[in-house]
Coordinates of C-alpha atoms in Angstrom, one line a residue:
M21 CA 6.4 -17.2 -17.7
R22 CA 2.7 -16.3 -17.8
V23 CA 0.7 -19.4 -18.8
L24 CA -3.0 -19.5 -19.7
F25 CA -4.9 -22.8 -19.4
R26 CA -7.9 -23.5 -21.7
C27 CA -9.7 -26.7 -20.6
D28 CA -13.2 -27.8 -19.4
G29 CA -14.9 -30.3 -17.2
S30 CA -18.5 -31.5 -16.8
T31 CA -20.6 -34.4 -15.5
R32 CA -20.2 -36.3 -18.8
M33 CA -16.6 -35.1 -19.6
G34 CA -15.3 -35.6 -16.1
T35 CA -12.6 -33.6 -14.4
G36 CA -9.4 -35.3 -15.7
H37 CA -8.5 -32.5 -18.1
L38 CA -8.9 -29.9 -15.4
M39 CA -6.9 -31.7 -12.8
R40 CA -3.9 -32.5 -15.0
C41 CA -3.8 -28.8 -16.1
L42 CA -3.9 -27.9 -12.4
A43 CA -0.8 -30.0 -11.9
L44 CA 1.1 -28.1 -14.5
A45 CA -0.3 -24.8 -13.1
Q46 CA 1.0 -25.7 -9.7
A47 CA 4.4 -26.4 -11.1
C48 CA 4.3 -23.0 -12.8
Q49 CA 3.7 -21.4 -9.4
D50 CA 6.5 -23.4 -7.8
E51 CA 8.9 -22.1 -10.5
G52 CA 7.8 -18.5 -9.9
D53 CA 5.7 -18.5 -13.1
S54 CA 2.0 -17.5 -13.1
A55 CA -1.1 -19.4 -14.2
Q56 CA -4.7 -18.5 -15.2
F57 CA -7.5 -20.6 -16.3
V58 CA -10.2 -20.1 -19.0
L59 CA -13.3 -22.4 -18.8
A60 CA -16.4 -22.4 -21.0
A61 CA -18.7 -23.2 -18.0
E62 CA -18.5 -23.0 -14.3
A63 CA -17.2 -26.1 -12.5
H64 CA -18.0 -25.3 -8.9
A65 CA -15.7 -27.7 -7.0
F66 CA -12.8 -26.9 -9.4
S67 CA -13.4 -23.2 -9.2
A68 CA -13.2 -23.4 -5.4
R69 CA -9.9 -25.3 -5.8
L70 CA -8.5 -22.6 -8.0
S71 CA -9.5 -20.0 -5.5
D72 CA -7.7 -21.8 -2.8
E73 CA -4.6 -22.1 -5.0
K74 CA -4.8 -18.3 -5.8
I75 CA -5.2 -19.0 -9.5
L76 CA -7.4 -16.6 -11.5
L77 CA -10.3 -18.1 -13.4
H78 CA -12.1 -16.6 -16.4
L79 CA -15.4 -17.8 -17.9
L80 CA -16.1 -17.8 -21.6
N81 CA -19.5 -16.9 -23.0
A82 CA -19.0 -19.1 -26.0
E83 CA -19.7 -22.6 -27.2
A84 CA -16.7 -24.8 -26.2
G85 CA -14.3 -25.5 -29.0
S86 CA -16.0 -23.0 -31.4
A87 CA -14.5 -20.2 -33.5
D88 CA -15.9 -17.8 -30.9
D89 CA -14.2 -19.7 -28.1
A90 CA -10.9 -19.5 -30.0
A91 CA -11.3 -15.7 -30.6
K92 CA -12.1 -15.0 -26.9
T93 CA -9.2 -17.2 -25.8
I94 CA -6.9 -15.2 -28.0
A95 CA -8.2 -12.0 -26.4
F96 CA -7.6 -13.3 -22.9
Y97 CA -4.1 -14.4 -23.9
K98 CA -3.1 -11.0 -25.3
A99 CA -4.8 -9.0 -22.7
G100 CA -2.9 -10.8 -19.9
G101 CA 0.4 -10.8 -21.8
A102 CA 0.6 -14.6 -21.7
D103 CA 3.6 -16.5 -23.0
W104 CA 1.8 -19.8 -23.5
V105 CA -1.6 -21.2 -23.8
V106 CA -2.2 -24.9 -22.7
V107 CA -5.2 -26.5 -24.5
D108 CA -6.6 -29.7 -23.1
G109 CA -9.8 -31.3 -24.3
Y110 CA -11.2 -33.6 -27.0
H111 CA -13.7 -30.9 -28.2
F112 CA -10.8 -28.8 -29.5
D113 CA -10.0 -29.6 -33.1
A114 CA -7.3 -28.8 -35.7
A115 CA -9.0 -25.7 -36.8
Y116 CA -9.2 -24.4 -33.2
Q117 CA -5.5 -25.1 -32.8
R118 CA -4.6 -23.4 -36.1
T119 CA -6.6 -20.3 -35.2
L120 CA -4.5 -19.9 -32.1
T121 CA -1.1 -20.5 -33.8
D122 CA -2.0 -18.2 -36.7
A123 CA -2.7 -15.5 -34.2
G124 CA 0.8 -15.8 -32.9
L125 CA 0.1 -17.8 -29.7
K126 CA 2.6 -20.3 -28.4
V127 CA 0.5 -23.4 -27.8
L128 CA 1.1 -26.5 -25.7
W129 CA -1.5 -29.1 -27.0
V130 CA -2.4 -31.8 -24.4
D131 CA -3.4 -35.0 -26.3
D132 CA -4.1 -38.6 -25.5
F133 CA -4.4 -40.4 -28.8
G134 CA -3.8 -38.1 -31.8
H135 CA -7.4 -37.0 -32.0
V136 CA -6.8 -34.2 -34.5
N137 CA -5.5 -34.7 -38.1
A138 CA -3.0 -31.8 -38.1
Y139 CA -0.9 -30.2 -35.4
S140 CA 0.5 -26.7 -35.6
A141 CA 1.2 -26.2 -31.9
E142 CA 4.7 -25.7 -30.8
L143 CA 4.5 -28.5 -28.2
V144 CA 2.2 -31.6 -28.2
L145 CA 2.1 -33.5 -24.9
N146 CA 0.9 -37.1 -24.7
Q147 CA 1.7 -38.6 -21.3
N148 CA 0.4 -42.1 -22.0
L149 CA 2.6 -45.3 -22.1
Y150 CA 1.4 -46.0 -25.6
A151 CA 2.3 -42.6 -27.0
A152 CA 4.4 -42.8 -30.1
A153 CA 5.5 -40.4 -32.8
R154 CA 3.7 -42.5 -35.5
Q155 CA 0.4 -41.3 -34.1
Y156 CA 1.2 -37.8 -35.2
S157 CA 1.6 -37.7 -39.0
G158 CA 0.3 -34.1 -39.5
L159 CA 3.0 -32.2 -37.6
A160 CA 4.2 -28.7 -38.5
K161 CA 7.9 -28.4 -38.9
N162 CA 8.4 -26.6 -35.6
T163 CA 6.2 -28.9 -33.5
R164 CA 8.0 -30.9 -30.8
L165 CA 6.5 -34.0 -29.2
L166 CA 6.6 -34.8 -25.5
L167 CA 5.7 -38.4 -25.2
G168 CA 5.4 -41.0 -22.5
G169 CA 5.0 -41.5 -18.8
R170 CA 8.1 -39.4 -18.0
F171 CA 5.9 -36.4 -18.8
A172 CA 3.0 -37.5 -16.6
L173 CA 1.5 -34.5 -14.8
L174 CA 1.1 -35.0 -11.0
R175 CA -0.3 -32.4 -8.6
R176 CA 1.9 -30.8 -6.0
E177 CA 0.5 -32.8 -3.1
F178 CA 2.0 -36.0 -4.5
M179 CA 5.6 -34.7 -4.5
R180 CA 6.1 -35.2 -0.7
W181 CA 5.6 -38.9 -1.3
S182 CA 8.5 -39.2 -3.7
G183 CA 10.5 -42.3 -3.1
C184 CA 8.0 -43.9 -0.8
T185 CA 8.2 -47.6 -0.3
R186 CA 5.0 -49.7 0.0
V187 CA 4.6 -52.6 2.5
T188 CA 2.7 -55.4 0.8
D189 CA 3.0 -58.3 3.2
G190 CA -0.1 -60.3 4.0
P191 CA -3.7 -60.0 2.8
A192 CA -5.0 -56.6 1.8
R193 CA -7.0 -54.7 4.4
K194 CA -7.9 -51.4 2.7
V195 CA -9.1 -50.6 -0.9
L196 CA -9.5 -47.2 -2.4
V197 CA -12.2 -46.7 -5.0
T198 CA -12.0 -43.6 -7.2
L199 CA -13.9 -43.5 -10.5
G200 CA -13.3 -39.9 -11.5
G201 CA -14.9 -36.5 -10.6
S202 CA -18.3 -37.3 -12.1
D203 CA -19.0 -41.0 -12.9
P204 CA -22.2 -40.2 -14.8
D205 CA -23.0 -43.9 -15.3
N206 CA -22.8 -44.6 -11.6
V207 CA -20.2 -47.4 -11.9
T208 CA -19.2 -46.7 -8.3
L209 CA -22.5 -48.4 -7.3
K210 CA -21.4 -51.6 -9.1
V211 CA -18.1 -51.5 -7.2
I212 CA -20.1 -51.3 -3.9
E213 CA -22.1 -54.3 -5.0
A214 CA -19.0 -56.2 -5.8
L215 CA -17.5 -55.4 -2.4
G216 CA -20.6 -56.7 -0.8
K217 CA -20.0 -60.1 -2.4
V218 CA -16.6 -60.6 -0.7
P219 CA -17.4 -60.1 3.0
Q220 CA -14.9 -62.9 3.9
L221 CA -12.1 -60.5 2.9
N222 CA -12.9 -58.0 5.7
L223 CA -11.9 -55.1 3.4
E224 CA -12.3 -51.5 4.5
A225 CA -13.3 -49.4 1.5
N226 CA -12.7 -45.7 1.1
I227 CA -14.9 -44.6 -1.8
V228 CA -14.0 -41.1 -3.2
V229 CA -16.9 -39.3 -4.9
G230 CA -16.1 -36.2 -7.0
G231 CA -18.0 -32.9 -6.6
S232 CA -19.6 -33.4 -10.0
N233 CA -21.1 -36.8 -9.3
P234 CA -24.9 -36.7 -9.7
H235 CA -25.4 -39.9 -7.7
Q236 CA -24.1 -38.9 -4.3
E237 CA -27.3 -39.4 -2.4
N238 CA -27.9 -42.8 -3.8
L239 CA -24.3 -43.9 -3.1
R240 CA -24.5 -42.5 0.4
Q241 CA -27.6 -44.7 1.1
R242 CA -26.0 -47.8 -0.3
A243 CA -22.7 -47.2 1.5
A244 CA -24.6 -46.9 4.8
E245 CA -25.7 -50.6 4.4
N246 CA -22.1 -51.8 4.8
P247 CA -20.2 -50.6 7.9
R248 CA -16.9 -51.2 6.2
V249 CA -17.6 -48.8 3.4
K250 CA -16.9 -45.1 3.8
L251 CA -18.0 -42.5 1.3
L252 CA -15.6 -39.4 0.9
T253 CA -16.4 -36.3 -1.1
N254 CA -14.2 -33.4 -2.3
V255 CA -11.0 -35.1 -1.0
R256 CA -8.0 -32.8 -1.1
D257 CA -5.3 -35.3 0.1
M258 CA -5.5 -38.2 -2.3
P259 CA -1.9 -39.2 -1.8
A260 CA -2.5 -39.9 1.8
L261 CA -5.5 -42.1 1.0
M262 CA -3.4 -43.9 -1.6
A263 CA -0.6 -44.4 0.8
D264 CA -3.0 -45.9 3.3
S265 CA -4.5 -48.4 0.8
D266 CA -3.4 -51.8 -0.3
F267 CA -4.9 -51.6 -3.8
A268 CA -7.3 -49.4 -5.8
I269 CA -10.2 -49.7 -8.1
C270 CA -10.1 -46.8 -10.6
A271 CA -11.1 -45.5 -14.0
G272 CA -8.7 -45.5 -16.9
G273 CA -7.8 -41.8 -16.7
S274 CA -5.1 -39.6 -15.2
T275 CA -5.6 -41.3 -11.8
C276 CA -3.7 -44.2 -13.2
W277 CA -0.5 -42.1 -13.2
E278 CA -1.0 -41.0 -9.6
L279 CA -1.5 -44.6 -8.5
A280 CA 1.6 -45.6 -10.4
F281 CA 3.7 -42.9 -8.8
M282 CA 2.4 -44.1 -5.4
G283 CA 3.1 -47.7 -6.2
L284 CA -0.5 -48.7 -5.6
P285 CA -1.7 -51.7 -7.7
G286 CA -5.1 -51.0 -9.3
I287 CA -8.0 -52.7 -11.0
V288 CA -8.8 -50.4 -13.9
I289 CA -12.4 -50.1 -15.2
V290 CA -12.9 -48.4 -18.5
L291 CA -15.6 -45.7 -18.4
A292 CA -15.1 -44.3 -21.9
D293 CA -13.7 -45.5 -25.2
N294 CA -10.7 -43.2 -24.9
Q295 CA -9.6 -45.1 -21.7
V296 CA -9.2 -48.5 -23.3
R297 CA -5.6 -48.2 -24.5
L298 CA -4.5 -46.8 -21.1
A299 CA -6.1 -49.7 -19.2
E300 CA -4.5 -52.2 -21.6
S301 CA -1.1 -50.5 -21.3
I302 CA -1.3 -50.7 -17.5
K303 CA -2.0 -54.4 -17.7
E304 CA 0.8 -55.0 -20.2
A305 CA 3.2 -53.2 -18.0
G306 CA 2.3 -55.5 -15.1
A307 CA 1.2 -52.5 -13.0
G308 CA -2.4 -53.4 -12.6
L309 CA -5.4 -55.5 -13.7
H310 CA -7.8 -54.6 -16.5
A311 CA -11.5 -55.2 -15.6
G312 CA -12.8 -54.2 -19.1
C313 CA -15.5 -51.7 -20.0
F314 CA -18.1 -50.9 -17.3
Q315 CA -21.0 -52.2 -19.4
S316 CA -19.5 -55.7 -19.6
C317 CA -17.9 -55.8 -16.2
S318 CA -20.3 -57.4 -13.8
A319 CA -20.3 -57.2 -10.0
E320 CA -19.5 -60.9 -9.8
S321 CA -16.5 -60.7 -12.1
L322 CA -15.2 -57.6 -10.3
A323 CA -15.6 -59.4 -7.0
Q324 CA -13.4 -62.2 -8.3
M325 CA -10.7 -59.8 -9.3
I326 CA -10.9 -58.1 -5.9
T327 CA -10.5 -61.5 -4.2
T328 CA -7.5 -62.3 -6.4
L329 CA -5.6 -59.1 -5.8
A330 CA -6.5 -58.9 -2.1
T331 CA -5.2 -62.3 -1.3
D332 CA -2.0 -62.3 -3.4
S333 CA 0.5 -60.1 -1.7
A334 CA 3.3 -61.2 -4.0
A335 CA 1.4 -60.1 -7.0
R336 CA 0.6 -56.7 -5.4
K337 CA 4.3 -56.3 -4.5
E338 CA 5.4 -56.9 -8.1
M339 CA 2.7 -54.6 -9.5
S340 CA 3.8 -51.9 -7.1
R341 CA 7.4 -52.2 -8.2
R342 CA 6.5 -52.1 -11.9
A343 CA 4.1 -49.2 -11.4
Q344 CA 6.7 -47.0 -9.8
E345 CA 9.0 -47.6 -12.8
L346 CA 6.5 -45.9 -15.0
V347 CA 6.1 -42.5 -13.3
D348 CA 8.8 -40.7 -11.3
G349 CA 6.9 -37.5 -10.6
G350 CA 9.1 -35.2 -12.7
G351 CA 6.7 -34.8 -15.6
A352 CA 5.5 -31.3 -14.9
S353 CA 9.0 -29.9 -14.5
R354 CA 10.1 -31.6 -17.7
V355 CA 7.2 -30.0 -19.6
L356 CA 8.1 -26.6 -18.1
M357 CA 11.7 -27.1 -19.3
A358 CA 10.4 -27.6 -22.8
M359 CA 8.2 -24.5 -22.5
S360 CA 10.7 -22.2 -21.0
G361 CA 13.9 -23.3 -22.8
R362 CA 15.5 -23.8 -19.4
R363 CA 18.3 -26.3 -19.4
I364 CA 17.9 -27.6 -15.8
R365 CA 15.0 -28.6 -13.5
L366 CA 15.0 -29.1 -9.8
R367 CA 13.8 -32.0 -7.7
S368 CA 13.9 -32.5 -3.9
A369 CA 17.0 -34.3 -2.6
N370 CA 16.4 -37.8 -1.1
A371 CA 18.4 -40.5 0.7
Q372 CA 19.6 -42.0 -2.6
D373 CA 21.5 -38.7 -3.4
A374 CA 24.0 -39.2 -0.5
R375 CA 26.9 -40.5 -2.6
Q376 CA 26.5 -38.0 -5.4
I377 CA 26.5 -35.1 -2.9
F378 CA 29.5 -36.6 -1.1
D379 CA 31.4 -36.7 -4.4
W380 CA 30.5 -33.2 -5.2
A381 CA 31.5 -31.9 -1.8
N382 CA 34.9 -33.6 -2.0
D383 CA 35.7 -32.3 -5.5
P384 CA 39.0 -30.5 -5.0
V385 CA 37.7 -27.3 -6.7
V386 CA 34.7 -27.3 -4.3
R387 CA 36.9 -27.9 -1.2
E388 CA 39.2 -25.0 -2.3
V389 CA 36.4 -22.5 -2.4
S390 CA 34.7 -23.7 0.8
F391 CA 35.0 -22.0 4.1
S392 CA 36.3 -25.3 5.5
S393 CA 38.7 -27.0 3.1
K394 CA 39.2 -30.2 5.1
P395 CA 38.1 -33.4 3.1
I396 CA 34.8 -34.8 4.2
V397 CA 34.6 -38.3 5.8
W398 CA 31.8 -40.6 4.5
D399 CA 30.3 -41.6 7.8
E400 CA 30.2 -38.0 9.0
H401 CA 28.6 -37.0 5.7
V402 CA 25.9 -39.6 5.9
A403 CA 24.9 -38.5 9.4
W404 CA 24.9 -34.8 8.4
F405 CA 23.0 -35.5 5.2
N406 CA 20.3 -37.6 6.9
K407 CA 19.9 -34.9 9.5
R408 CA 19.4 -32.3 6.8
L409 CA 16.8 -34.4 5.0
L410 CA 14.7 -34.5 8.2
D411 CA 15.2 -30.9 9.1
P412 CA 12.0 -28.9 8.0
D413 CA 14.1 -25.7 7.8
C414 CA 16.5 -27.3 5.2
V415 CA 15.3 -27.0 1.6
Y416 CA 17.5 -29.2 -0.5
F417 CA 17.4 -29.5 -4.3
I418 CA 19.2 -31.6 -6.9
A419 CA 19.5 -30.0 -10.3
L420 CA 19.0 -32.2 -13.4
N421 CA 19.9 -31.4 -16.9
E422 CA 18.0 -32.2 -20.2
M423 CA 19.1 -35.8 -20.0
D424 CA 17.9 -36.2 -16.4
R425 CA 21.5 -36.4 -15.1
P426 CA 22.5 -34.6 -11.9
A427 CA 24.1 -31.2 -12.7
G428 CA 24.4 -29.7 -9.3
Q429 CA 22.9 -29.1 -5.9
L430 CA 21.3 -26.2 -4.1
R431 CA 20.6 -25.9 -0.4
F432 CA 18.7 -23.3 1.7
D433 CA 19.0 -23.2 5.5
V434 CA 15.9 -21.2 6.6
R435 CA 16.2 -19.0 9.7
G436 CA 12.8 -17.4 10.3
R437 CA 12.4 -14.6 7.7
E438 CA 15.8 -15.3 6.1
A439 CA 17.6 -18.1 4.4
V440 CA 21.3 -18.9 3.6
V441 CA 22.0 -20.5 0.3
S442 CA 24.7 -23.0 -0.8
V443 CA 25.3 -24.2 -4.3
S444 CA 27.7 -26.3 -6.3
V445 CA 27.8 -27.5 -9.9
D446 CA 29.0 -30.8 -11.3
A447 CA 32.4 -30.5 -13.0
S448 CA 31.0 -31.5 -16.3
S449 CA 28.4 -28.8 -16.2
R450 CA 30.6 -25.8 -15.3
G451 CA 31.1 -22.9 -17.6
R452 CA 27.7 -23.2 -19.3
G453 CA 25.7 -20.8 -17.2
L454 CA 23.8 -23.5 -15.4
G455 CA 24.8 -22.2 -12.0
T456 CA 22.8 -19.0 -12.6
Q457 CA 19.8 -21.0 -13.7
I458 CA 20.0 -23.3 -10.6
I459 CA 20.2 -20.3 -8.3
Q460 CA 17.4 -18.4 -10.1
Q461 CA 15.0 -21.4 -10.1
G462 CA 15.8 -22.4 -6.6
S463 CA 15.4 -18.9 -5.2
A464 CA 12.1 -18.5 -7.0
R465 CA 10.8 -21.8 -5.6
L466 CA 11.9 -21.0 -2.1
F467 CA 10.0 -17.7 -2.2
C468 CA 6.9 -19.4 -3.6
T469 CA 6.9 -22.3 -1.1
R470 CA 8.1 -20.4 2.0
P471 CA 6.1 -17.2 2.1
A472 CA 7.6 -16.2 5.4
V473 CA 11.1 -15.9 3.8
K474 CA 11.8 -12.4 2.7
L475 CA 15.5 -12.4 2.2
I476 CA 18.2 -14.9 1.0
R477 CA 21.9 -14.5 1.8
A478 CA 24.8 -15.9 0.0
Y479 CA 28.4 -16.0 1.4
I480 CA 31.3 -16.5 -1.0
K481 CA 35.1 -16.6 -0.7
P482 CA 36.5 -13.6 -2.5
G483 CA 38.5 -15.8 -5.0
N484 CA 35.4 -17.7 -6.2
T485 CA 34.8 -15.5 -9.2
G486 CA 32.6 -18.0 -11.0
S487 CA 30.1 -18.4 -8.1
T488 CA 30.1 -14.6 -7.5
A489 CA 29.2 -14.0 -11.1
S490 CA 26.4 -16.6 -11.1
F491 CA 24.8 -15.1 -8.0
R492 CA 25.0 -11.6 -9.5
K493 CA 23.5 -12.8 -12.8
A494 CA 20.7 -14.5 -10.8
G495 CA 19.7 -11.1 -9.3
Y496 CA 21.6 -11.1 -6.0
A497 CA 23.1 -7.7 -5.0
D498 CA 26.3 -7.0 -3.2
S499 CA 26.1 -6.2 0.5
E500 CA 28.7 -5.4 3.2
N501 CA 31.4 -8.1 3.4
T502 CA 31.6 -10.2 6.5
T503 CA 33.6 -13.1 8.0
V504 CA 32.6 -16.8 7.9
K505 CA 34.5 -19.4 9.9
G506 CA 37.5 -17.0 10.2
H507 CA 37.6 -16.3 6.4
E508 CA 36.7 -13.1 4.7
A509 CA 33.4 -13.5 2.8
L510 CA 31.6 -11.6 0.1
H511 CA 28.0 -11.1 1.1
L512 CA 25.2 -11.0 -1.5
I513 CA 21.5 -10.8 -0.9
L514 CA 18.2 -11.3 -2.7
H515 CA 15.0 -9.7 -1.5
R516 CA 11.6 -11.2 -2.2

């Protein structure tokens, strides 16, 4: 797919719309799709990030959300042969949406609270816990809703932390403060003041300041007064900071989903009216504390909440558990499934998959078409599987269907500029063409994430007609036959 993203960011607006669109754009890249951005105005730090990600950026010479904006977005869409446009921002209204759909564009409309009175987009995405179909009364007949935390968009750098377990024993030692990319009202300063009121806690504070924050110099001066406070700008590895922290103080925006995924308890401060419901839902889910709106939240009351959370390890542990139940990291791939019509998505294999893969491997049909038909012993499987998970040259995927149920597995053993692929499909999913989709998606992702790999090889027993057909449909070409473990083997290859 070719996907165009129309979103904006500014000092007052913040960068949340930009960053969640970036998360979906990264997922596009990982699936072998392409992404381009259209912004109404330059956002320098974000533009640099797009350049690093090798994502093309276009700038509009039009008032954001205007009819002229819509016309120029349509022109970019058609000139680039796009398949979808993703629109994210509160300044885009129903008329803007209708202009795009009337022009024949396939639209994914990113929404937080049903802020327009009519929806003509093909897909409407609301990743918030409180999202409900009743918020969307003005839906076109063909509009499909993607609602809830299972669709939360997380950037690529978070995926390597999937399944992480947080240690919460004892009093907190490190707090992460992140109040968005701009923080125009300088709420970060109030947090620094609150931290200064609890010296007995001996907390180390990492305070992340976005590139659009207009108060950087003032914050730098105030942070210098406390040796336990460190100011960080233009941070690229937020997951590592979150993993190294005991709790966070954050705004009620997209960062809440990142914290939830990482199992990091948070004190949520509302910086804008549209963040109230999210902060309340985080509190109701038991995944964090709600400090209220920044105008009414004093440094003294915030210091009290910091003390409560820092000294209660049992509460932090329970919040961590509940938070990770809200977001599993598969949101972007679920959205792409809806956009593309694909029936499966891939996630990285983890230690919890050992039993499922063992059962697949011992399926009589699988053993019959394997080059070693001997049944696999559990203890040997566990040792082999754990070794594979730790091997940087083993790329292991689990395929999930539309119901998030395991449908098969795909493994690549990378050897320099080449890789060897192995695949199997669950018995309940065979005969539906899913094998071809698994192979196509996995091969595309390998080429995207491992640029050194130029060729993938597949070896198949001659009698395995189903697997042979799947690889051929996935674009693999026949090569000279060979021998594997003493058995004749068909040899198929796929070039980058």
